[in-house]
Amino acid sequence: MARQHSRTAHGRLTAPLAIDIARLGRRPGAMFTVQDTVDSPTRIGVELIAIQRGAPLALDLRVESVSEGVLVTGTVTAPTTGECSRCLTAIQGRVQVALTELFAYPGSTTAATTEEDEVGHVVDEKIDLEQSIIDAVGLELPFSPVCRPDCPGLCPQCGVVLDTDPDHHHDQIDPRWAKLADIVTAQRPDAADRGER
Ligand SMILES: [Zn+2]
Ligand SMILES: [Zn+2]
């Protein structure tokens, strides 16, 4: 299965990250740049953090004809949202990925000698960047994002967000002594006073 866009007319027409490269005319060295912002057609990222569908993808790309195909280099930048893997607080950030992707011309040696999913392909004078961006962003985003590097996370005993309660702690009592601790507490006069109120 090719990793590129669908070859149906519908897929081509609606692919928002497809670039028409007809103007390069297969002349090696011909190039143009793309500086554009498009809505992300899909959620792009990993489980806990991603570029949300509809978020602005800022493209700053150079599209250049080389002998075997079209070389795309540049950056894609977009806002991200997700949640801290330690304290589950919502987090917002920004991701920038560098793209370097060759799209082989149909009939080129590269197209003939590589597996379909190893390089992109020029299809009907268009290249579709969606899969390249999905792959690059997936590598860039952390699988365990944090709201800040020293986020203390949640209390392992009661689940409170430790950041909101820096003095939070539980008195650690060995379960074998817990019963004795109860007795000692009950026998302390001040504890008894409190109990009467
Ligand atoms: Zn956190
Ligand atoms: Zn706690």
JSON list of C-alpha atoms and ligand atoms in Angstrom, two decimals:
[
{"chain": "A", "resi": 1, "resn": "MET", "atom": "CA", "xyz": [0.00, 0.00, 0.00]},
{"chain": "A", "resi": 2, "resn": "ALA", "atom": "CA", "xyz": [1.44, 3.34, -1.01]},
{"chain": "A", "resi": 3, "resn": "ARG", "atom": "CA", "xyz": [1.78, 5.78, 1.81]},
{"chain": "A", "resi": 4, "resn": "GLN", "atom": "CA", "xyz": [0.93, 8.65, -0.48]},
{"chain": "A", "resi": 5, "resn": "HIS", "atom": "CA", "xyz": [-2.48, 10.12, -0.91]},
{"chain": "A", "resi": 6, "resn": "SER", "atom": "CA", "xyz": [-5.33, 8.30, -2.50]},
{"chain": "A", "resi": 7, "resn": "ARG", "atom": "CA", "xyz": [-5.27, 8.24, -6.24]},
{"chain": "A", "resi": 8, "resn": "THR", "atom": "CA", "xyz": [-8.95, 8.89, -6.56]},
{"chain": "A", "resi": 9, "resn": "ALA", "atom": "CA", "xyz": [-9.99, 12.25, -7.94]},
{"chain": "A", "resi": 10, "resn": "HIS", "atom": "CA", "xyz": [-11.68, 13.02, -4.67]},
{"chain": "A", "resi": 11, "resn": "GLY", "atom": "CA", "xyz": [-8.46, 12.48, -2.71]},
{"chain": "A", "resi": 12, "resn": "ARG", "atom": "CA", "xyz": [-6.44, 14.72, -4.96]},
{"chain": "A", "resi": 13, "resn": "LEU", "atom": "CA", "xyz": [-8.88, 17.54, -4.90]},
{"chain": "A", "resi": 14, "resn": "THR", "atom": "CA", "xyz": [-9.27, 17.61, -1.17]},
{"chain": "A", "resi": 15, "resn": "ALA", "atom": "CA", "xyz": [-5.70, 16.96, -0.06]},
{"chain": "A", "resi": 16, "resn": "PRO", "atom": "CA", "xyz": [-4.84, 20.27, 1.60]},
{"chain": "A", "resi": 17, "resn": "LEU", "atom": "CA", "xyz": [-1.12, 19.54, 1.76]},
{"chain": "A", "resi": 18, "resn": "ALA", "atom": "CA", "xyz": [-0.69, 18.70, -1.90]},
{"chain": "A", "resi": 19, "resn": "ILE", "atom": "CA", "xyz": [1.49, 21.01, -3.93]},
{"chain": "A", "resi": 20, "resn": "ASP", "atom": "CA", "xyz": [1.21, 21.38, -7.67]},
{"chain": "A", "resi": 21, "resn": "ILE", "atom": "CA", "xyz": [4.68, 21.09, -9.14]},
{"chain": "A", "resi": 22, "resn": "ALA", "atom": "CA", "xyz": [3.77, 21.36, -12.84]},
{"chain": "A", "resi": 23, "resn": "ARG", "atom": "CA", "xyz": [5.53, 24.72, -13.11]},
{"chain": "A", "resi": 24, "resn": "LEU", "atom": "CA", "xyz": [8.90, 23.08, -12.43]},
{"chain": "A", "resi": 25, "resn": "GLY", "atom": "CA", "xyz": [8.57, 21.36, -15.81]},
{"chain": "A", "resi": 26, "resn": "ARG", "atom": "CA", "xyz": [11.05, 18.67, -14.80]},
{"chain": "A", "resi": 27, "resn": "ARG", "atom": "CA", "xyz": [13.91, 21.10, -15.32]},
{"chain": "A", "resi": 28, "resn": "PRO", "atom": "CA", "xyz": [16.64, 20.24, -12.81]},
{"chain": "A", "resi": 29, "resn": "GLY", "atom": "CA", "xyz": [17.41, 23.35, -10.80]},
{"chain": "A", "resi": 30, "resn": "ALA", "atom": "CA", "xyz": [14.01, 24.92, -11.25]},
{"chain": "A", "resi": 31, "resn": "MET", "atom": "CA", "xyz": [12.55, 25.80, -7.87]},
{"chain": "A", "resi": 32, "resn": "PHE", "atom": "CA", "xyz": [9.92, 27.76, -6.06]},
{"chain": "A", "resi": 33, "resn": "THR", "atom": "CA", "xyz": [9.16, 28.42, -2.44]},
{"chain": "A", "resi": 34, "resn": "VAL", "atom": "CA", "xyz": [6.00, 27.88, -0.47]},
{"chain": "A", "resi": 35, "resn": "GLN", "atom": "CA", "xyz": [5.28, 30.18, 2.43]},
{"chain": "A", "resi": 36, "resn": "ASP", "atom": "CA", "xyz": [1.77, 29.47, 3.48]},
{"chain": "A", "resi": 37, "resn": "THR", "atom": "CA", "xyz": [-0.37, 28.58, 6.45]},
{"chain": "A", "resi": 38, "resn": "VAL", "atom": "CA", "xyz": [-3.00, 25.89, 6.07]},
{"chain": "A", "resi": 39, "resn": "ASP", "atom": "CA", "xyz": [-5.41, 24.24, 8.47]},
{"chain": "A", "resi": 40, "resn": "SER", "atom": "CA", "xyz": [-4.13, 20.87, 9.57]},
{"chain": "A", "resi": 41, "resn": "PRO", "atom": "CA", "xyz": [-6.35, 18.32, 7.82]},
{"chain": "A", "resi": 42, "resn": "THR", "atom": "CA", "xyz": [-6.04, 15.88, 10.69]},
{"chain": "A", "resi": 43, "resn": "ARG", "atom": "CA", "xyz": [-4.72, 15.48, 14.22]},
{"chain": "A", "resi": 44, "resn": "ILE", "atom": "CA", "xyz": [-0.95, 15.02, 13.90]},
{"chain": "A", "resi": 45, "resn": "GLY", "atom": "CA", "xyz": [1.07, 13.78, 16.83]},
{"chain": "A", "resi": 46, "resn": "VAL", "atom": "CA", "xyz": [1.34, 11.17, 19.50]},
{"chain": "A", "resi": 47, "resn": "GLU", "atom": "CA", "xyz": [-1.05, 10.00, 22.17]},
{"chain": "A", "resi": 48, "resn": "LEU", "atom": "CA", "xyz": [-0.57, 12.76, 24.74]},
{"chain": "A", "resi": 49, "resn": "ILE", "atom": "CA", "xyz": [0.34, 15.72, 22.54]},
{"chain": "A", "resi": 50, "resn": "ALA", "atom": "CA", "xyz": [-0.48, 16.74, 18.99]},
{"chain": "A", "resi": 51, "resn": "ILE", "atom": "CA", "xyz": [-1.20, 19.40, 16.44]},
{"chain": "A", "resi": 52, "resn": "GLN", "atom": "CA", "xyz": [-4.97, 19.42, 16.53]},
{"chain": "A", "resi": 53, "resn": "ARG", "atom": "CA", "xyz": [-7.09, 19.09, 13.44]},
{"chain": "A", "resi": 54, "resn": "GLY", "atom": "CA", "xyz": [-7.69, 22.58, 12.06]},
{"chain": "A", "resi": 55, "resn": "ALA", "atom": "CA", "xyz": [-4.65, 24.10, 13.80]},
{"chain": "A", "resi": 56, "resn": "PRO", "atom": "CA", "xyz": [-2.55, 26.39, 11.59]},
{"chain": "A", "resi": 57, "resn": "LEU", "atom": "CA", "xyz": [0.38, 24.63, 9.91]},
{"chain": "A", "resi": 58, "resn": "ALA", "atom": "CA", "xyz": [2.94, 27.21, 8.84]},
{"chain": "A", "resi": 59, "resn": "LEU", "atom": "CA", "xyz": [4.85, 25.94, 5.83]},
{"chain": "A", "resi": 60, "resn": "ASP", "atom": "CA", "xyz": [8.17, 27.45, 4.85]},
{"chain": "A", "resi": 61, "resn": "LEU", "atom": "CA", "xyz": [9.42, 25.23, 2.07]},
{"chain": "A", "resi": 62, "resn": "ARG", "atom": "CA", "xyz": [11.68, 25.15, -0.91]},
{"chain": "A", "resi": 63, "resn": "VAL", "atom": "CA", "xyz": [10.50, 22.90, -3.73]},
{"chain": "A", "resi": 64, "resn": "GLU", "atom": "CA", "xyz": [13.22, 22.08, -6.18]},
{"chain": "A", "resi": 65, "resn": "SER", "atom": "CA", "xyz": [13.41, 19.93, -9.27]},
{"chain": "A", "resi": 66, "resn": "VAL", "atom": "CA", "xyz": [16.31, 17.49, -9.21]},
{"chain": "A", "resi": 67, "resn": "SER", "atom": "CA", "xyz": [17.12, 14.89, -11.82]},
{"chain": "A", "resi": 68, "resn": "GLU", "atom": "CA", "xyz": [15.09, 12.11, -10.23]},
{"chain": "A", "resi": 69, "resn": "GLY", "atom": "CA", "xyz": [12.20, 14.07, -8.86]},
{"chain": "A", "resi": 70, "resn": "VAL", "atom": "CA", "xyz": [11.25, 16.94, -6.62]},
{"chain": "A", "resi": 71, "resn": "LEU", "atom": "CA", "xyz": [13.14, 17.70, -3.44]},
{"chain": "A", "resi": 72, "resn": "VAL", "atom": "CA", "xyz": [11.26, 19.45, -0.67]},
{"chain": "A", "resi": 73, "resn": "THR", "atom": "CA", "xyz": [13.23, 21.05, 2.15]},
{"chain": "A", "resi": 74, "resn": "GLY", "atom": "CA", "xyz": [12.16, 23.46, 4.85]},
{"chain": "A", "resi": 75, "resn": "THR", "atom": "CA", "xyz": [10.19, 23.67, 8.02]},
{"chain": "A", "resi": 76, "resn": "VAL", "atom": "CA", "xyz": [6.67, 23.16, 9.25]},
{"chain": "A", "resi": 77, "resn": "THR", "atom": "CA", "xyz": [5.65, 24.91, 12.44]},
{"chain": "A", "resi": 78, "resn": "ALA", "atom": "CA", "xyz": [2.42, 24.54, 14.36]},
{"chain": "A", "resi": 79, "resn": "PRO", "atom": "CA", "xyz": [0.89, 24.95, 17.81]},
{"chain": "A", "resi": 80, "resn": "THR", "atom": "CA", "xyz": [0.41, 21.82, 19.88]},
{"chain": "A", "resi": 81, "resn": "THR", "atom": "CA", "xyz": [-1.91, 20.92, 22.71]},
{"chain": "A", "resi": 82, "resn": "GLY", "atom": "CA", "xyz": [-1.80, 17.98, 25.02]},
{"chain": "A", "resi": 83, "resn": "GLU", "atom": "CA", "xyz": [-1.50, 17.03, 28.62]},
{"chain": "A", "resi": 84, "resn": "CYS", "atom": "CA", "xyz": [1.36, 16.67, 31.06]},
{"chain": "A", "resi": 85, "resn": "SER", "atom": "CA", "xyz": [2.22, 13.00, 31.44]},
{"chain": "A", "resi": 86, "resn": "ARG", "atom": "CA", "xyz": [2.95, 13.52, 35.15]},
{"chain": "A", "resi": 87, "resn": "CYS", "atom": "CA", "xyz": [0.18, 15.79, 36.45]},
{"chain": "A", "resi": 88, "resn": "LEU", "atom": "CA", "xyz": [-2.32, 15.61, 33.53]},
{"chain": "A", "resi": 89, "resn": "THR", "atom": "CA", "xyz": [-2.57, 19.41, 33.33]},
{"chain": "A", "resi": 90, "resn": "ALA", "atom": "CA", "xyz": [-3.40, 20.74, 29.85]},
{"chain": "A", "resi": 91, "resn": "ILE", "atom": "CA", "xyz": [-0.33, 22.03, 28.09]},
{"chain": "A", "resi": 92, "resn": "GLN", "atom": "CA", "xyz": [0.17, 24.17, 25.04]},
{"chain": "A", "resi": 93, "resn": "GLY", "atom": "CA", "xyz": [3.28, 24.43, 22.98]},
{"chain": "A", "resi": 94, "resn": "ARG", "atom": "CA", "xyz": [4.70, 24.68, 19.55]},
{"chain": "A", "resi": 95, "resn": "VAL", "atom": "CA", "xyz": [6.49, 22.22, 17.34]},
{"chain": "A", "resi": 96, "resn": "GLN", "atom": "CA", "xyz": [8.79, 22.83, 14.44]},
{"chain": "A", "resi": 97, "resn": "VAL", "atom": "CA", "xyz": [10.04, 20.06, 12.20]},
{"chain": "A", "resi": 98, "resn": "ALA", "atom": "CA", "xyz": [12.54, 20.11, 9.38]},
{"chain": "A", "resi": 99, "resn": "LEU", "atom": "CA", "xyz": [11.50, 18.32, 6.23]},
{"chain": "A", "resi": 100, "resn": "THR", "atom": "CA", "xyz": [13.80, 16.85, 3.61]},
{"chain": "A", "resi": 101, "resn": "GLU", "atom": "CA", "xyz": [11.81, 14.69, 1.29]},
{"chain": "A", "resi": 102, "resn": "LEU", "atom": "CA", "xyz": [12.34, 13.45, -2.23]},
{"chain": "A", "resi": 103, "resn": "PHE", "atom": "CA", "xyz": [9.32, 12.80, -4.40]},
{"chain": "A", "resi": 104, "resn": "ALA", "atom": "CA", "xyz": [10.33, 10.67, -7.38]},
{"chain": "A", "resi": 105, "resn": "TYR", "atom": "CA", "xyz": [9.08, 11.42, -10.86]},
{"chain": "A", "resi": 106, "resn": "PRO", "atom": "CA", "xyz": [7.05, 8.64, -12.42]},
{"chain": "A", "resi": 107, "resn": "GLY", "atom": "CA", "xyz": [9.36, 6.55, -14.57]},
{"chain": "A", "resi": 108, "resn": "SER", "atom": "CA", "xyz": [12.53, 7.82, -12.90]},
{"chain": "A", "resi": 109, "resn": "THR", "atom": "CA", "xyz": [15.20, 5.38, -11.80]},
{"chain": "A", "resi": 110, "resn": "THR", "atom": "CA", "xyz": [14.45, 6.25, -8.20]},
{"chain": "A", "resi": 111, "resn": "ALA", "atom": "CA", "xyz": [10.78, 5.43, -8.67]},
{"chain": "A", "resi": 112, "resn": "ALA", "atom": "CA", "xyz": [11.70, 2.16, -10.37]},
{"chain": "A", "resi": 113, "resn": "THR", "atom": "CA", "xyz": [14.26, 1.02, -7.84]},
{"chain": "A", "resi": 114, "resn": "THR", "atom": "CA", "xyz": [12.72, 1.93, -4.49]},
{"chain": "A", "resi": 115, "resn": "GLU", "atom": "CA", "xyz": [9.80, 0.50, -2.64]},
{"chain": "A", "resi": 116, "resn": "GLU", "atom": "CA", "xyz": [6.68, 2.57, -2.91]},
{"chain": "A", "resi": 117, "resn": "ASP", "atom": "CA", "xyz": [6.81, 3.63, 0.69]},
{"chain": "A", "resi": 118, "resn": "GLU", "atom": "CA", "xyz": [10.52, 4.52, 0.82]},
{"chain": "A", "resi": 119, "resn": "VAL", "atom": "CA", "xyz": [10.22, 7.76, -1.06]},
{"chain": "A", "resi": 120, "resn": "GLY", "atom": "CA", "xyz": [7.32, 9.96, -2.04]},
{"chain": "A", "resi": 121, "resn": "HIS", "atom": "CA", "xyz": [6.12, 10.05, -5.58]},
{"chain": "A", "resi": 122, "resn": "VAL", "atom": "CA", "xyz": [4.99, 12.76, -7.91]},
{"chain": "A", "resi": 123, "resn": "VAL", "atom": "CA", "xyz": [1.46, 11.85, -8.87]},
{"chain": "A", "resi": 124, "resn": "ASP", "atom": "CA", "xyz": [-0.33, 13.83, -11.56]},
{"chain": "A", "resi": 125, "resn": "GLU", "atom": "CA", "xyz": [2.16, 16.69, -11.20]},
{"chain": "A", "resi": 126, "resn": "LYS", "atom": "CA", "xyz": [1.44, 16.95, -7.49]},
{"chain": "A", "resi": 127, "resn": "ILE", "atom": "CA", "xyz": [3.22, 15.98, -4.33]},
{"chain": "A", "resi": 128, "resn": "ASP", "atom": "CA", "xyz": [1.42, 15.36, -1.07]},
{"chain": "A", "resi": 129, "resn": "LEU", "atom": "CA", "xyz": [3.27, 16.38, 2.07]},
{"chain": "A", "resi": 130, "resn": "GLU", "atom": "CA", "xyz": [0.79, 15.02, 4.56]},
{"chain": "A", "resi": 131, "resn": "GLN", "atom": "CA", "xyz": [2.54, 11.73, 5.33]},
{"chain": "A", "resi": 132, "resn": "SER", "atom": "CA", "xyz": [5.97, 13.39, 5.49]},
{"chain": "A", "resi": 133, "resn": "ILE", "atom": "CA", "xyz": [4.66, 15.89, 8.03]},
{"chain": "A", "resi": 134, "resn": "ILE", "atom": "CA", "xyz": [2.92, 13.19, 10.06]},
{"chain": "A", "resi": 135, "resn": "ASP", "atom": "CA", "xyz": [6.17, 11.17, 10.19]},
{"chain": "A", "resi": 136, "resn": "ALA", "atom": "CA", "xyz": [8.38, 14.14, 11.11]},
{"chain": "A", "resi": 137, "resn": "VAL", "atom": "CA", "xyz": [6.03, 15.45, 13.81]},
{"chain": "A", "resi": 138, "resn": "GLY", "atom": "CA", "xyz": [5.64, 11.96, 15.26]},
{"chain": "A", "resi": 139, "resn": "LEU", "atom": "CA", "xyz": [9.41, 11.77, 15.71]},
{"chain": "A", "resi": 140, "resn": "GLU", "atom": "CA", "xyz": [9.69, 15.25, 17.18]},
{"chain": "A", "resi": 141, "resn": "LEU", "atom": "CA", "xyz": [6.96, 15.25, 19.80]},
{"chain": "A", "resi": 142, "resn": "PRO", "atom": "CA", "xyz": [7.73, 13.68, 23.17]},
{"chain": "A", "resi": 143, "resn": "PHE", "atom": "CA", "xyz": [5.86, 10.55, 24.16]},
{"chain": "A", "resi": 144, "resn": "SER", "atom": "CA", "xyz": [5.86, 11.79, 27.75]},
{"chain": "A", "resi": 145, "resn": "PRO", "atom": "CA", "xyz": [5.31, 15.57, 27.56]},
{"chain": "A", "resi": 146, "resn": "VAL", "atom": "CA", "xyz": [5.60, 17.57, 30.78]},
{"chain": "A", "resi": 147, "resn": "CYS", "atom": "CA", "xyz": [4.14, 20.94, 31.77]},
{"chain": "A", "resi": 148, "resn": "ARG", "atom": "CA", "xyz": [7.62, 21.88, 32.99]},
{"chain": "A", "resi": 149, "resn": "PRO", "atom": "CA", "xyz": [10.81, 19.82, 33.36]},
{"chain": "A", "resi": 150, "resn": "ASP", "atom": "CA", "xyz": [10.56, 19.57, 37.16]},
{"chain": "A", "resi": 151, "resn": "CYS", "atom": "CA", "xyz": [6.83, 18.92, 37.34]},
{"chain": "A", "resi": 152, "resn": "PRO", "atom": "CA", "xyz": [6.39, 16.96, 40.59]},
{"chain": "A", "resi": 153, "resn": "GLY", "atom": "CA", "xyz": [3.35, 15.14, 39.23]},
{"chain": "A", "resi": 154, "resn": "LEU", "atom": "CA", "xyz": [0.63, 13.66, 41.37]},
{"chain": "A", "resi": 155, "resn": "CYS", "atom": "CA", "xyz": [0.81, 12.38, 44.92]},
{"chain": "A", "resi": 156, "resn": "PRO", "atom": "CA", "xyz": [1.17, 8.62, 44.51]},
{"chain": "A", "resi": 157, "resn": "GLN", "atom": "CA", "xyz": [-1.01, 8.05, 47.56]},
{"chain": "A", "resi": 158, "resn": "CYS", "atom": "CA", "xyz": [-3.99, 10.35, 47.00]},
{"chain": "A", "resi": 159, "resn": "GLY", "atom": "CA", "xyz": [-3.57, 11.75, 43.49]},
{"chain": "A", "resi": 160, "resn": "VAL", "atom": "CA", "xyz": [-3.51, 15.44, 44.43]},
{"chain": "A", "resi": 161, "resn": "VAL", "atom": "CA", "xyz": [-1.58, 17.70, 42.01]},
{"chain": "A", "resi": 162, "resn": "LEU", "atom": "CA", "xyz": [1.58, 18.34, 44.03]},
{"chain": "A", "resi": 163, "resn": "ASP", "atom": "CA", "xyz": [2.26, 21.64, 42.25]},
{"chain": "A", "resi": 164, "resn": "THR", "atom": "CA", "xyz": [-0.87, 23.15, 43.78]},
{"chain": "A", "resi": 165, "resn": "ASP", "atom": "CA", "xyz": [0.09, 22.01, 47.27]},
{"chain": "A", "resi": 166, "resn": "PRO", "atom": "CA", "xyz": [3.86, 22.14, 47.79]},
{"chain": "A", "resi": 167, "resn": "ASP", "atom": "CA", "xyz": [3.66, 21.16, 51.48]},
{"chain": "A", "resi": 168, "resn": "HIS", "atom": "CA", "xyz": [1.53, 18.14, 50.74]},
{"chain": "A", "resi": 169, "resn": "HIS", "atom": "CA", "xyz": [2.67, 14.97, 52.44]},
{"chain": "A", "resi": 170, "resn": "HIS", "atom": "CA", "xyz": [1.37, 11.95, 54.25]},
{"chain": "A", "resi": 171, "resn": "ASP", "atom": "CA", "xyz": [2.84, 10.75, 57.51]},
{"chain": "A", "resi": 172, "resn": "GLN", "atom": "CA", "xyz": [4.51, 7.52, 56.59]},
{"chain": "A", "resi": 173, "resn": "ILE", "atom": "CA", "xyz": [3.67, 4.83, 59.10]},
{"chain": "A", "resi": 174, "resn": "ASP", "atom": "CA", "xyz": [4.66, 1.23, 58.74]},
{"chain": "A", "resi": 175, "resn": "PRO", "atom": "CA", "xyz": [1.35, -0.67, 58.61]},
{"chain": "A", "resi": 176, "resn": "ARG", "atom": "CA", "xyz": [2.63, -2.99, 61.33]},
{"chain": "A", "resi": 177, "resn": "TRP", "atom": "CA", "xyz": [2.89, -0.01, 63.71]},
{"chain": "A", "resi": 178, "resn": "ALA", "atom": "CA", "xyz": [-0.30, 1.75, 62.61]},
{"chain": "A", "resi": 179, "resn": "LYS", "atom": "CA", "xyz": [-2.41, 0.14, 65.31]},
{"chain": "A", "resi": 180, "resn": "LEU", "atom": "CA", "xyz": [0.09, 1.14, 67.99]},
{"chain": "A", "resi": 181, "resn": "ALA", "atom": "CA", "xyz": [0.22, 4.68, 66.60]},
{"chain": "A", "resi": 182, "resn": "ASP", "atom": "CA", "xyz": [-3.56, 4.91, 66.98]},
{"chain": "A", "resi": 183, "resn": "ILE", "atom": "CA", "xyz": [-3.33, 3.87, 70.62]},
{"chain": "A", "resi": 184, "resn": "VAL", "atom": "CA", "xyz": [-0.52, 6.31, 71.40]},
{"chain": "A", "resi": 185, "resn": "THR", "atom": "CA", "xyz": [-2.42, 9.15, 69.74]},
{"chain": "A", "resi": 186, "resn": "ALA", "atom": "CA", "xyz": [-5.61, 8.32, 71.62]},
{"chain": "A", "resi": 187, "resn": "GLN", "atom": "CA", "xyz": [-3.76, 8.29, 74.94]},
{"chain": "A", "resi": 188, "resn": "ARG", "atom": "CA", "xyz": [-2.11, 11.64, 74.41]},
{"chain": "A", "resi": 189, "resn": "PRO", "atom": "CA", "xyz": [-4.01, 14.23, 76.48]},
{"chain": "A", "resi": 190, "resn": "ASP", "atom": "CA", "xyz": [-4.09, 16.87, 73.73]},
{"chain": "A", "resi": 191, "resn": "ALA", "atom": "CA", "xyz": [-5.51, 14.36, 71.30]},
{"chain": "A", "resi": 192, "resn": "ALA", "atom": "CA", "xyz": [-8.16, 13.43, 73.85]},
{"chain": "A", "resi": 193, "resn": "ASP", "atom": "CA", "xyz": [-9.06, 17.10, 74.26]},
{"chain": "A", "resi": 194, "resn": "ARG", "atom": "CA", "xyz": [-9.60, 17.45, 70.55]},
{"chain": "A", "resi": 195, "resn": "GLY", "atom": "CA", "xyz": [-11.69, 14.31, 70.54]},
{"chain": "A", "resi": 196, "resn": "GLU", "atom": "CA", "xyz": [-14.10, 15.73, 73.11]},
{"chain": "A", "resi": 197, "resn": "ARG", "atom": "CA", "xyz": [-14.91, 18.83, 71.11]},
{"chain": "B", "resi": 1, "resn": "ZN", "atom": "ZN", "xyz": [2.86, 18.54, 35.05]},
{"chain": "B", "resi": 2, "resn": "ZN", "atom": "ZN", "xyz": [-1.39, 12.79, 48.94]}
]
